[in-house]
Amino acid sequence: MKNQNRLLWEKGDFTEIAKWMRRSGEEIVASLGIQSRLRVLDLGCGDGTTAVPLAQAGAEVLGIDIAENLVAAGNKRATEASLFRLKFQEGDACDLRGIEDRSFDLTISIFGAMFAPKPFAVASEMVRVTKPGGRIVMGNWIPNDPTSFVSQLLRISAAFTPPPPEGFISPMTWGMEANVVEYFTKAGVSKERISMIKDTYEFVALDKNPGSLIESLGRFYGPTMNAFEAAEKNGKVEELRDQLIELANAQNRNADVGVSIPATFLRVTIDL
């Protein structure tokens, strides 16, 4: 499962998708009230959509991702921006070997750790590496939420792909409040220290159109790439593309001048 997860996220080039997500990444970081000298772990960080603004806000940041290409891209961004307190390295959210207990003031994962195959292990590791008095913050897509572009994208894509292997735990379980409580209480967190709200992320590009976003997802985003490959084998590529473009057009709030597509997500905060 770990190897398959690595292959999924190394399959495309998520940096091309992250370009649509930069503004919301910055907005999430701004909402956290980051202070200098905080040590932050960004888990499932990609090429730094939240890690870069965290470092720019003054934190010392370690970004961990399972995909080698995204780690390389993140370190390149850090070097180019002269962010010397930002480092990216390969790692598995299910097993943060080499990371000491109680190392970080804040552990954050925005649509990253939710895709790791062992949710109980992920929750346990996040709790283990975070200091007492620190925080864990997650952003997780909510299954079948009609107001979430990504949830609907994954739902449509799943209809064109083969069933998952036996024992597979859907990443969308992280978007259900009862599951989040179960994962973290098993990791030793009391229910009273877990809070959840619905928040909104946006995919934004003023010089693009919704079809461009679907094209990028089909070329660079692992789950959508898999859906198009399966659809091609079944002669259903046009059907899949039409459904995704219809979705993007319907949810675009900025049709006159570009793309601004909202995606509702579950924002989880753990106060340790």
mmCIF file of C-alpha atoms in Angstrom:
data_model
loop_
_atom_site.group_PDB
_atom_site.id
_atom_site.type_symbol
_atom_site.label_atom_id
_atom_site.label_comp_id
_atom_site.label_asym_id
_atom_site.label_seq_id
_atom_site.Cartn_x
_atom_site.Cartn_y
_atom_site.Cartn_z
ATOM 1 C CA MET A 1 0.000 0.000 0.000
ATOM 2 C CA LYS A 2 2.826 2.394 0.845
ATOM 3 C CA ASN A 3 4.516 1.762 -2.475
ATOM 4 C CA GLN A 4 1.244 2.272 -4.337
ATOM 5 C CA ASN A 5 0.710 5.542 -2.489
ATOM 6 C CA ARG A 6 4.157 6.739 -3.490
ATOM 7 C CA LEU A 7 3.531 5.773 -7.101
ATOM 8 C CA LEU A 8 0.210 7.625 -7.109
ATOM 9 C CA TRP A 9 1.729 10.937 -6.030
ATOM 10 C CA GLU A 10 4.864 10.595 -8.135
ATOM 11 C CA LYS A 11 2.809 9.664 -11.178
ATOM 12 C CA GLY A 12 2.011 13.154 -12.358
ATOM 13 C CA ASP A 13 3.403 16.550 -11.439
ATOM 14 C CA PHE A 14 1.359 17.926 -8.577
ATOM 15 C CA THR A 15 3.274 21.209 -8.778
ATOM 16 C CA GLU A 16 1.082 22.030 -11.785
ATOM 17 C CA ILE A 17 -2.048 21.573 -9.641
ATOM 18 C CA ALA A 18 -0.540 23.420 -6.687
ATOM 19 C CA LYS A 19 -0.293 26.569 -8.817
ATOM 20 C CA TRP A 20 -4.090 26.783 -8.602
ATOM 21 C CA MET A 21 -3.940 26.442 -4.800
ATOM 22 C CA ARG A 22 -1.294 28.967 -3.711
ATOM 23 C CA ARG A 23 -3.633 31.755 -2.616
ATOM 24 C CA SER A 24 -5.711 29.555 -0.340
ATOM 25 C CA GLY A 25 -2.560 28.015 1.113
ATOM 26 C CA GLU A 26 -1.407 31.480 2.083
ATOM 27 C CA GLU A 27 -4.820 32.271 3.565
ATOM 28 C CA ILE A 28 -4.774 29.153 5.736
ATOM 29 C CA VAL A 29 -1.328 30.059 7.067
ATOM 30 C CA ALA A 30 -2.463 33.639 7.769
ATOM 31 C CA SER A 31 -5.336 32.273 9.871
ATOM 32 C CA LEU A 32 -2.981 30.272 12.108
ATOM 33 C CA GLY A 33 -1.295 33.210 13.813
ATOM 34 C CA ILE A 34 2.226 31.915 13.194
ATOM 35 C CA GLN A 35 4.940 33.355 15.414
ATOM 36 C CA SER A 36 8.659 33.293 14.776
ATOM 37 C CA ARG A 37 10.649 30.462 16.346
ATOM 38 C CA LEU A 38 7.746 28.027 16.114
ATOM 39 C CA ARG A 39 8.805 24.615 14.868
ATOM 40 C CA VAL A 40 6.291 23.342 12.320
ATOM 41 C CA LEU A 41 5.878 20.010 10.570
ATOM 42 C CA ASP A 42 3.952 20.110 7.291
ATOM 43 C CA LEU A 43 2.931 16.533 6.544
ATOM 44 C CA GLY A 44 2.053 15.550 2.982
ATOM 45 C CA CYS A 45 3.374 18.969 2.035
ATOM 46 C CA GLY A 46 3.686 18.650 -1.742
ATOM 47 C CA ASP A 47 6.018 21.346 -3.035
ATOM 48 C CA GLY A 48 5.175 23.749 -0.233
ATOM 49 C CA THR A 49 1.748 25.313 -0.744
ATOM 50 C CA THR A 50 1.529 25.805 3.023
ATOM 51 C CA ALA A 51 5.174 25.142 3.985
ATOM 52 C CA VAL A 52 6.508 28.129 2.032
ATOM 53 C CA PRO A 53 4.140 30.720 3.555
ATOM 54 C CA LEU A 54 4.717 29.147 6.995
ATOM 55 C CA ALA A 55 8.448 29.780 6.594
ATOM 56 C CA GLN A 56 7.802 33.263 5.220
ATOM 57 C CA ALA A 57 5.815 33.966 8.394
ATOM 58 C CA GLY A 58 8.922 33.191 10.434
ATOM 59 C CA ALA A 59 8.500 29.553 11.452
ATOM 60 C CA GLU A 60 11.149 26.860 11.222
ATOM 61 C CA VAL A 61 9.473 24.337 8.923
ATOM 62 C CA LEU A 62 10.078 20.739 7.964
ATOM 63 C CA GLY A 63 7.985 19.531 5.033
ATOM 64 C CA ILE A 64 7.586 15.777 4.631
ATOM 65 C CA ASP A 65 6.093 14.125 1.565
ATOM 66 C CA ILE A 66 6.142 10.593 0.185
ATOM 67 C CA ALA A 67 6.817 11.749 -3.396
ATOM 68 C CA GLU A 68 10.474 12.260 -4.286
ATOM 69 C CA ASN A 69 9.688 14.679 -7.115
ATOM 70 C CA LEU A 70 7.636 16.945 -4.843
ATOM 71 C CA VAL A 71 10.344 16.991 -2.178
ATOM 72 C CA ALA A 72 12.866 18.068 -4.816
ATOM 73 C CA ALA A 73 10.490 20.757 -6.090
ATOM 74 C CA GLY A 74 9.919 22.017 -2.541
ATOM 75 C CA ASN A 75 13.624 22.281 -1.767
ATOM 76 C CA LYS A 76 14.102 24.175 -5.026
ATOM 77 C CA ARG A 77 11.374 26.647 -4.047
ATOM 78 C CA ALA A 78 12.948 27.104 -0.609
ATOM 79 C CA THR A 79 16.378 27.795 -2.117
ATOM 80 C CA GLU A 80 15.030 30.221 -4.707
ATOM 81 C CA ALA A 81 13.131 32.128 -1.998
ATOM 82 C CA SER A 82 16.154 32.118 0.384
ATOM 83 C CA LEU A 83 14.078 30.381 3.046
ATOM 84 C CA PHE A 84 16.912 28.855 5.047
ATOM 85 C CA ARG A 85 14.657 27.608 7.860
ATOM 86 C CA LEU A 86 12.591 25.508 5.463
ATOM 87 C CA LYS A 87 13.580 21.978 4.531
ATOM 88 C CA PHE A 88 11.779 19.223 2.622
ATOM 89 C CA GLN A 89 12.449 15.508 2.981
ATOM 90 C CA GLU A 90 10.884 12.216 1.966
ATOM 91 C CA GLY A 91 8.794 10.390 4.526
ATOM 92 C CA ASP A 92 5.665 8.371 5.173
ATOM 93 C CA ALA A 93 2.869 9.864 7.276
ATOM 94 C CA CYS A 94 2.146 6.374 8.633
ATOM 95 C CA ASP A 95 5.668 5.997 10.009
ATOM 96 C CA LEU A 96 7.640 9.162 10.743
ATOM 97 C CA ARG A 97 10.830 7.286 11.498
ATOM 98 C CA GLY A 98 13.706 9.535 12.428
ATOM 99 C CA ILE A 99 11.397 12.237 13.806
ATOM 100 C CA GLU A 100 11.753 12.564 17.567
ATOM 101 C CA ASP A 101 8.821 12.607 19.966
ATOM 102 C CA ARG A 102 7.403 16.026 20.878
ATOM 103 C CA SER A 103 9.488 17.851 18.261
ATOM 104 C CA PHE A 104 7.005 20.379 16.846
ATOM 105 C CA ASP A 105 4.838 23.204 18.145
ATOM 106 C CA LEU A 106 2.472 22.768 15.199
ATOM 107 C CA THR A 107 1.848 19.784 12.954
ATOM 108 C CA ILE A 108 -0.194 20.633 9.878
ATOM 109 C CA SER A 109 -1.493 18.597 6.961
ATOM 110 C CA ILE A 110 -3.694 20.181 4.319
ATOM 111 C CA PHE A 111 -5.116 17.469 2.029
ATOM 112 C CA GLY A 112 -1.941 15.443 2.506
ATOM 113 C CA ALA A 113 -1.878 12.906 5.339
ATOM 114 C CA MET A 114 -5.521 12.017 4.651
ATOM 115 C CA PHE A 115 -4.310 10.061 1.596
ATOM 116 C CA ALA A 116 -1.935 7.834 3.577
ATOM 117 C CA PRO A 117 -3.270 4.258 3.757
ATOM 118 C CA LYS A 118 -3.297 3.764 7.574
ATOM 119 C CA PRO A 119 -5.342 6.492 9.279
ATOM 120 C CA PHE A 120 -4.891 5.239 12.845
ATOM 121 C CA ALA A 121 -1.118 5.194 12.349
ATOM 122 C CA VAL A 122 -1.225 8.705 10.863
ATOM 123 C CA ALA A 123 -3.130 10.103 13.847
ATOM 124 C CA SER A 124 -0.782 8.354 16.282
ATOM 125 C CA GLU A 125 2.311 9.707 14.552
ATOM 126 C CA MET A 126 0.948 13.256 14.404
ATOM 127 C CA VAL A 127 0.225 13.173 18.129
ATOM 128 C CA ARG A 128 3.619 11.609 18.910
ATOM 129 C CA VAL A 129 5.714 14.282 17.188
ATOM 130 C CA THR A 130 3.737 17.290 18.486
ATOM 131 C CA LYS A 131 4.692 18.956 21.765
ATOM 132 C CA PRO A 132 2.269 19.062 24.712
ATOM 133 C CA GLY A 133 0.518 22.417 24.445
ATOM 134 C CA GLY A 134 0.995 22.369 20.689
ATOM 135 C CA ARG A 135 -1.530 22.036 17.884
ATOM 136 C CA ILE A 136 -2.394 19.694 15.064
ATOM 137 C CA VAL A 137 -4.295 21.226 12.140
ATOM 138 C CA MET A 138 -5.687 19.201 9.249
ATOM 139 C CA GLY A 139 -7.644 20.042 6.134
ATOM 140 C CA ASN A 140 -9.632 17.051 4.837
ATOM 141 C CA TRP A 141 -12.013 16.721 1.913
ATOM 142 C CA ILE A 142 -15.579 15.800 2.880
ATOM 143 C CA PRO A 143 -17.067 12.790 1.059
ATOM 144 C CA ASN A 144 -19.830 13.572 -1.449
ATOM 145 C CA ASP A 145 -20.151 17.185 -0.310
ATOM 146 C CA PRO A 146 -22.020 18.958 -3.134
ATOM 147 C CA THR A 147 -20.251 22.237 -2.313
ATOM 148 C CA SER A 148 -16.777 20.738 -2.623
ATOM 149 C CA PHE A 149 -15.264 20.635 -6.094
ATOM 150 C CA VAL A 150 -12.597 18.117 -5.077
ATOM 151 C CA SER A 151 -15.050 15.781 -3.352
ATOM 152 C CA GLN A 152 -17.182 15.741 -6.486
ATOM 153 C CA LEU A 153 -14.086 15.359 -8.685
ATOM 154 C CA LEU A 154 -13.021 12.282 -6.716
ATOM 155 C CA ARG A 155 -16.563 10.890 -6.731
ATOM 156 C CA ILE A 156 -16.841 11.173 -10.517
ATOM 157 C CA SER A 157 -13.326 9.792 -11.028
ATOM 158 C CA ALA A 158 -14.071 6.783 -8.812
ATOM 159 C CA ALA A 159 -17.026 5.851 -11.014
ATOM 160 C CA PHE A 160 -14.622 5.296 -13.940
ATOM 161 C CA THR A 161 -11.912 3.358 -12.087
ATOM 162 C CA PRO A 162 -11.777 -0.281 -10.945
ATOM 163 C CA PRO A 163 -12.751 -1.061 -7.340
ATOM 164 C CA PRO A 164 -9.967 -0.538 -4.784
ATOM 165 C CA PRO A 165 -8.101 -3.552 -3.383
ATOM 166 C CA GLU A 166 -9.429 -5.461 -0.398
ATOM 167 C CA GLY A 167 -8.584 -3.714 2.861
ATOM 168 C CA PHE A 168 -8.384 -0.272 1.275
ATOM 169 C CA ILE A 169 -9.502 2.546 3.599
ATOM 170 C CA SER A 170 -10.807 5.538 1.687
ATOM 171 C CA PRO A 171 -9.003 8.820 2.388
ATOM 172 C CA MET A 172 -12.449 10.412 2.505
ATOM 173 C CA THR A 173 -13.007 8.856 5.940
ATOM 174 C CA TRP A 174 -10.924 11.785 7.205
ATOM 175 C CA GLY A 175 -13.718 14.121 6.136
ATOM 176 C CA MET A 176 -16.231 12.520 8.511
ATOM 177 C CA GLU A 177 -16.286 13.919 12.039
ATOM 178 C CA ALA A 178 -16.957 10.603 13.786
ATOM 179 C CA ASN A 179 -13.938 9.022 12.106
ATOM 180 C CA VAL A 180 -11.656 11.916 13.005
ATOM 181 C CA VAL A 181 -12.700 11.575 16.646
ATOM 182 C CA GLU A 182 -12.089 7.832 16.509
ATOM 183 C CA TYR A 183 -8.647 8.175 14.941
ATOM 184 C CA PHE A 184 -7.395 10.728 17.463
ATOM 185 C CA THR A 185 -8.996 9.299 20.600
ATOM 186 C CA LYS A 186 -7.298 5.985 19.783
ATOM 187 C CA ALA A 187 -4.071 8.033 19.657
ATOM 188 C CA GLY A 188 -4.706 9.236 23.220
ATOM 189 C CA VAL A 189 -6.396 12.593 22.589
ATOM 190 C CA SER A 190 -9.505 13.378 24.610
ATOM 191 C CA LYS A 191 -12.583 14.237 22.582
ATOM 192 C CA GLU A 192 -12.795 17.674 24.214
ATOM 193 C CA ARG A 193 -9.502 18.668 22.596
ATOM 194 C CA ILE A 194 -10.772 17.973 19.076
ATOM 195 C CA SER A 195 -12.654 20.711 17.224
ATOM 196 C CA MET A 196 -13.926 20.749 13.646
ATOM 197 C CA ILE A 197 -15.481 23.334 11.355
ATOM 198 C CA LYS A 198 -16.287 23.517 7.666
ATOM 199 C CA ASP A 199 -14.004 25.844 5.748
ATOM 200 C CA THR A 200 -13.499 26.738 2.070
ATOM 201 C CA TYR A 201 -10.482 26.344 -0.184
ATOM 202 C CA GLU A 202 -10.365 27.848 -3.675
ATOM 203 C CA PHE A 203 -8.756 26.907 -6.949
ATOM 204 C CA VAL A 204 -7.881 30.233 -8.556
ATOM 205 C CA ALA A 205 -6.400 31.336 -11.885
ATOM 206 C CA LEU A 206 -7.403 34.633 -13.456
ATOM 207 C CA ASP A 207 -5.862 33.824 -16.836
ATOM 208 C CA LYS A 208 -7.407 30.359 -17.237
ATOM 209 C CA ASN A 209 -10.789 28.696 -17.724
ATOM 210 C CA PRO A 210 -12.439 25.679 -16.057
ATOM 211 C CA GLY A 211 -11.460 23.441 -18.954
ATOM 212 C CA SER A 212 -7.809 24.283 -18.311
ATOM 213 C CA LEU A 213 -8.141 23.069 -14.726
ATOM 214 C CA ILE A 214 -9.655 19.775 -15.890
ATOM 215 C CA GLU A 215 -6.883 19.385 -18.459
ATOM 216 C CA SER A 216 -4.262 19.951 -15.746
ATOM 217 C CA LEU A 217 -5.936 17.460 -13.422
ATOM 218 C CA GLY A 218 -6.049 14.860 -16.192
ATOM 219 C CA ARG A 219 -2.362 15.318 -16.975
ATOM 220 C CA PHE A 220 -0.839 15.884 -13.544
ATOM 221 C CA TYR A 221 -3.108 14.721 -10.656
ATOM 222 C CA GLY A 222 -2.664 11.026 -9.875
ATOM 223 C CA PRO A 223 -6.293 10.081 -9.036
ATOM 224 C CA THR A 224 -7.657 11.869 -12.112
ATOM 225 C CA MET A 225 -4.911 10.438 -14.306
ATOM 226 C CA ASN A 226 -5.924 6.953 -13.176
ATOM 227 C CA ALA A 227 -9.554 7.699 -13.986
ATOM 228 C CA PHE A 228 -8.706 8.850 -17.520
ATOM 229 C CA GLU A 229 -6.511 5.804 -18.118
ATOM 230 C CA ALA A 230 -9.322 3.480 -17.036
ATOM 231 C CA ALA A 231 -11.864 5.439 -19.073
ATOM 232 C CA GLU A 232 -9.667 5.160 -22.169
ATOM 233 C CA LYS A 233 -9.633 1.376 -21.858
ATOM 234 C CA ASN A 234 -13.432 1.392 -21.722
ATOM 235 C CA GLY A 235 -13.975 3.979 -24.452
ATOM 236 C CA LYS A 236 -15.393 6.501 -21.966
ATOM 237 C CA VAL A 237 -12.828 9.292 -22.054
ATOM 238 C CA GLU A 238 -15.209 11.852 -23.528
ATOM 239 C CA GLU A 239 -17.903 10.933 -21.010
ATOM 240 C CA LEU A 240 -15.493 11.454 -18.127
ATOM 241 C CA ARG A 241 -14.110 14.699 -19.532
ATOM 242 C CA ASP A 242 -17.608 16.068 -20.168
ATOM 243 C CA GLN A 243 -18.723 15.298 -16.624
ATOM 244 C CA LEU A 244 -15.647 16.957 -15.102
ATOM 245 C CA ILE A 245 -15.893 20.061 -17.289
ATOM 246 C CA GLU A 246 -19.590 20.337 -16.474
ATOM 247 C CA LEU A 247 -18.696 20.156 -12.782
ATOM 248 C CA ALA A 248 -15.984 22.817 -13.081
ATOM 249 C CA ASN A 249 -18.213 25.163 -15.073
ATOM 250 C CA ALA A 250 -21.082 24.744 -12.630
ATOM 251 C CA GLN A 251 -18.903 25.540 -9.602
ATOM 252 C CA ASN A 252 -16.831 28.350 -11.108
ATOM 253 C CA ARG A 253 -17.733 31.623 -9.392
ATOM 254 C CA ASN A 254 -15.616 33.879 -11.582
ATOM 255 C CA ALA A 255 -16.600 32.946 -15.130
ATOM 256 C CA ASP A 256 -16.212 36.487 -16.513
ATOM 257 C CA VAL A 257 -12.507 36.862 -15.784
ATOM 258 C CA GLY A 258 -11.080 33.422 -15.013
ATOM 259 C CA VAL A 259 -11.457 30.603 -12.511
ATOM 260 C CA SER A 260 -12.411 30.685 -8.840
ATOM 261 C CA ILE A 261 -13.786 27.321 -7.781
ATOM 262 C CA PRO A 262 -14.558 26.789 -4.077
ATOM 263 C CA ALA A 263 -14.088 23.491 -2.312
ATOM 264 C CA THR A 264 -15.578 22.930 1.118
ATOM 265 C CA PHE A 265 -13.390 20.956 3.494
ATOM 266 C CA LEU A 266 -13.316 19.829 7.115
ATOM 267 C CA ARG A 267 -10.832 21.842 9.165
ATOM 268 C CA VAL A 268 -9.670 19.839 12.172
ATOM 269 C CA THR A 269 -7.815 21.361 15.151
ATOM 270 C CA ILE A 270 -6.318 19.274 17.954
ATOM 271 C CA ASP A 271 -5.136 21.181 21.032
ATOM 272 C CA LEU A 272 -2.695 18.974 22.879
#
